[in-house]
XYZ file of N, CA, C and O in Angstrom:
320
model
N 0.734 -1.462 -0.464
C -0.176 -0.297 0.188
C 0.774 1.130 -0.187
O 0.872 2.339 -0.420
N 2.120 1.453 1.041
C 2.772 2.411 0.856
C 3.361 2.849 -0.557
O 2.655 4.192 -0.520
N 3.344 2.052 -1.707
C 4.215 2.312 -2.904
C 3.778 1.806 -3.726
O 4.339 0.804 -3.979
N 3.105 2.238 -5.258
C 2.477 2.053 -6.562
C 4.283 1.903 -7.265
O 3.941 1.132 -8.308
N 5.108 2.884 -6.606
C 5.597 3.633 -7.529
C 6.919 2.079 -7.525
O 8.468 1.939 -8.724
N 7.574 1.916 -6.521
C 8.577 1.459 -6.466
C 8.922 0.096 -6.306
O 7.909 -0.407 -5.493
N 9.797 -0.918 -6.580
C 10.065 -2.289 -6.941
C 10.409 -2.360 -4.769
O 10.696 -1.874 -4.871
N 10.295 -4.029 -4.784
C 10.705 -4.654 -3.805
C 12.291 -3.688 -3.276
O 12.994 -3.639 -2.293
N 12.899 -4.350 -4.314
C 14.366 -3.922 -4.343
C 14.403 -2.739 -4.104
O 15.852 -2.255 -3.172
N 13.864 -1.396 -4.536
C 13.789 -0.316 -4.780
C 13.698 0.452 -2.350
O 14.249 0.974 -2.451
N 12.583 -0.523 -2.471
C 12.403 -0.164 -1.148
C 13.262 -0.610 -0.001
O 13.447 -0.360 0.728
N 13.878 -1.765 -0.491
C 15.301 -2.304 0.617
C 15.993 -1.695 0.680
O 16.242 -1.357 2.214
N 16.519 -0.914 -0.140
C 17.244 0.018 -1.027
C 17.330 1.356 0.405
O 17.768 1.729 1.472
N 15.699 1.851 0.516
C 15.859 3.109 1.375
C 15.682 2.999 2.615
O 15.943 3.107 3.410
N 15.096 1.193 2.925
C 14.573 0.918 4.164
C 16.738 1.322 5.006
O 16.447 1.761 6.095
N 17.665 0.600 3.932
C 19.251 0.934 4.245
C 19.041 2.196 4.168
O 20.178 2.593 5.320
N 18.682 3.130 3.756
C 18.743 4.365 3.461
C 19.206 5.280 4.890
O 19.371 6.380 5.573
N 17.492 4.959 5.266
C 17.067 5.251 6.722
C 17.363 4.818 7.780
O 18.430 5.772 8.621
N 18.411 3.943 7.516
C 20.030 3.585 8.605
C 21.039 4.550 8.419
O 21.771 4.300 9.161
N 21.038 5.471 7.713
C 22.263 5.824 7.122
C 23.448 5.462 6.653
O 24.307 5.889 7.118
N 23.088 4.486 6.291
C 24.237 3.322 5.748
C 24.726 4.137 4.140
O 23.581 4.587 3.042
N 25.724 3.961 3.532
C 25.903 4.209 2.664
C 26.172 3.226 1.217
O 25.485 2.047 1.499
N 25.715 3.592 0.248
C 26.189 3.146 -1.058
C 27.114 0.716 -0.683
O 26.401 0.158 -1.131
N 27.885 1.382 0.287
C 28.692 -0.240 0.150
C 28.528 -0.960 1.035
O 28.377 -2.170 0.442
N 27.273 0.319 1.674
C 27.560 -0.594 3.141
C 25.596 -1.233 2.663
O 25.205 -2.447 2.657
N 25.090 -0.338 2.160
C 24.196 -1.311 1.580
C 24.093 -2.353 0.516
O 23.452 -3.492 0.640
N 24.859 -2.935 -0.422
C 25.607 -3.639 -0.844
C 26.056 -4.756 0.122
O 25.515 -5.720 -0.724
N 26.127 -4.517 0.460
C 26.953 -5.776 1.248
C 25.769 -6.710 2.484
O 25.867 -7.144 2.187
N 25.171 -5.536 2.394
C 23.555 -5.596 3.540
C 23.387 -6.885 2.308
O 22.628 -7.429 3.018
N 22.497 -6.194 0.966
C 21.697 -6.511 0.386
C 22.435 -8.124 -0.668
O 21.750 -8.280 -1.223
N 23.900 -7.931 -0.215
C 24.662 -8.896 -1.404
C 24.277 -8.673 -2.553
O 23.858 -9.480 -3.328
N 24.158 -7.808 -3.165
C 24.423 -6.862 -3.959
C 25.426 -6.115 -4.592
O 26.777 -5.873 -3.756
N 26.229 -5.924 -6.178
C 26.745 -4.405 -6.033
C 26.674 -3.255 -6.338
O 25.553 -2.829 -6.097
N 27.647 -2.323 -6.004
C 27.692 -0.707 -5.297
C 26.639 -0.645 -6.299
O 25.941 0.450 -6.255
N 27.169 -0.890 -7.637
C 26.662 -0.533 -8.912
C 25.137 -0.636 -9.023
O 24.071 0.211 -9.303
N 24.802 -1.979 -7.835
C 23.039 -2.341 -8.647
C 22.113 -1.177 -7.461
O 21.226 -0.480 -8.023
N 23.081 -0.949 -6.256
C 22.732 0.147 -5.470
C 22.162 1.453 -5.974
O 21.451 1.885 -6.021
N 23.335 1.403 -6.646
C 23.068 3.250 -6.805
C 22.060 2.974 -8.496
O 21.344 4.100 -8.943
N 22.049 1.837 -9.248
C 20.703 2.008 -10.346
C 20.003 2.280 -9.030
O 18.982 2.414 -10.019
N 19.466 1.497 -8.375
C 17.947 1.540 -7.925
C 17.689 2.637 -6.902
O 17.052 3.394 -6.880
N 18.790 3.029 -6.986
C 18.643 4.721 -5.904
C 18.169 6.129 -7.274
O 17.588 6.366 -6.645
N 19.282 5.304 -8.354
C 19.055 6.852 -9.086
C 17.128 6.329 -10.106
O 16.362 7.232 -9.871
N 16.702 5.115 -9.924
C 15.000 5.251 -10.653
C 14.584 5.378 -9.698
O 13.646 6.097 -9.472
N 14.476 5.204 -8.101
C 13.692 5.709 -6.784
C 13.856 7.291 -7.258
O 12.748 7.589 -7.330
N 14.824 8.412 -7.542
C 15.049 9.353 -7.721
C 13.869 9.886 -8.671
O 13.287 10.367 -9.044
N 14.423 9.244 -9.919
C 13.332 9.550 -11.512
C 12.059 9.359 -10.862
O 10.715 10.112 -11.090
N 11.512 8.191 -10.074
C 10.049 7.968 -10.052
C 9.192 8.504 -9.132
O 8.499 8.665 -9.078
N 9.948 8.866 -7.824
C 9.886 9.846 -6.667
C 9.730 11.258 -7.304
O 9.259 12.342 -6.382
N 10.454 11.832 -8.504
C 10.423 12.801 -8.690
C 12.156 13.873 -7.857
O 11.633 15.471 -8.055
N 12.473 13.015 -6.456
C 13.681 13.589 -6.090
C 14.975 13.673 -6.455
O 15.618 13.505 -7.446
N 15.397 15.310 -6.314
C 16.609 15.766 -6.446
C 17.727 15.065 -6.022
O 18.938 15.130 -6.400
N 17.970 14.168 -5.108
C 18.987 14.095 -3.969
C 18.277 13.262 -3.030
O 17.156 12.664 -2.473
N 19.450 12.571 -2.303
C 19.474 10.555 -1.639
C 18.799 11.580 -0.589
O 17.469 10.569 0.121
N 18.709 12.850 0.339
C 18.742 13.406 1.027
C 17.154 13.379 0.765
O 16.054 13.019 1.664
N 16.588 14.295 -0.222
C 15.149 14.433 -0.439
C 14.642 12.819 -0.757
O 12.908 12.605 -0.178
N 15.135 11.926 -0.795
C 14.699 10.817 -1.385
C 14.251 9.986 0.242
O 12.757 9.414 0.595
N 15.224 10.071 0.989
C 15.171 9.653 2.157
C 14.222 10.194 3.032
O 12.683 9.254 3.813
N 13.527 11.558 3.020
C 12.640 12.382 3.504
C 11.043 12.058 2.962
O 10.273 11.967 3.909
N 10.865 11.781 1.504
C 9.886 11.307 0.449
C 9.793 10.023 1.418
O 8.201 9.784 1.906
N 10.376 8.900 1.374
C 10.108 7.738 2.054
C 9.450 7.909 3.657
O 8.444 7.503 4.151
N 10.319 8.502 4.362
C 9.621 8.802 5.765
C 8.509 9.614 5.614
O 7.738 8.959 6.454
N 7.999 10.264 4.965
C 6.608 10.752 4.487
C 5.614 9.279 4.040
O 4.595 9.746 4.628
N 6.096 8.952 3.209
C 5.058 7.648 2.874
C 5.016 6.820 3.975
O 3.801 6.279 3.902
N 5.895 6.226 4.692
C 5.498 5.782 5.489
C 5.412 6.343 6.865
O 3.941 5.594 7.574
N 4.786 7.246 7.237
C 4.074 7.985 8.701
C 2.750 8.307 7.389
O 1.785 8.027 8.530
N 2.505 8.456 6.433
C 1.364 8.423 6.362
C 0.209 7.237 5.714
O -1.000 6.918 6.315
N 1.582 5.500 6.002
C 0.697 4.567 5.786
C 0.134 4.614 7.470
O -0.215 3.885 7.322
N 1.342 4.616 8.334
C 0.580 5.061 9.264
C -0.422 5.319 10.208
O -1.158 5.290 10.608
N -0.897 6.920 9.767
C -1.674 7.324 9.771
C -3.106 6.485 9.222
O -4.139 6.789 10.182
N -3.196 6.514 7.852
C -4.214 5.373 6.833
C -4.533 4.260 8.496
O -5.275 3.970 8.963
N -2.876 3.383 8.716
C -3.718 2.205 9.456
C -4.577 2.875 10.641
O -5.289 1.773 11.228
N -4.053 3.713 11.114
C -4.406 4.009 12.299
C -5.711 5.139 12.476
O -6.606 4.540 13.814
N -6.146 5.225 11.333
C -7.301 5.654 11.232
C -8.812 4.734 10.993
O -9.238 4.825 11.022
N -8.200 3.422 9.865
C -9.045 2.197 10.392
C -9.300 1.308 11.138
O -10.215 0.278 11.399
N -8.321 1.542 12.398
C -8.681 0.566 13.744
C -9.684 1.326 14.538
O -9.854 2.284 14.744
N -10.751 0.037 14.522
C -11.733 0.415 15.332
C -11.601 1.373 17.048
O -10.729 0.615 17.310
N -12.643 2.475 17.261
C -12.222 2.075 18.655
C -12.692 1.456 19.533
O -13.210 0.796 19.399
N -12.306 0.841 20.688
C -12.955 -0.051 21.541
C -13.411 0.660 22.260
O -13.824 2.464 22.313
N -15.279 0.469 23.188
C -16.030 0.729 24.362
C -15.118 1.156 25.128
O -14.263 0.814 25.580
N -15.733 2.632 25.377
C -15.128 3.166 26.434
C -15.645 2.180 27.887
O -16.734 2.109 28.273
């Protein structure tokens, strides 16, 4: 639900960006090449219209926050 634009691989990279990892650390974690990580970031930048890794990371944080608001609003309230 969070994102219809990004692939799971791009989302995995974004999650690691949130942890402050650089491309080399992301590549090691995901067991892919640094070039693959660069490609995922480039693709995500293009899909979202972001111009930098920082903007992309902030965009992802906003997506996650929006998803949390949607989930919270769909949970029925318990009787008092």
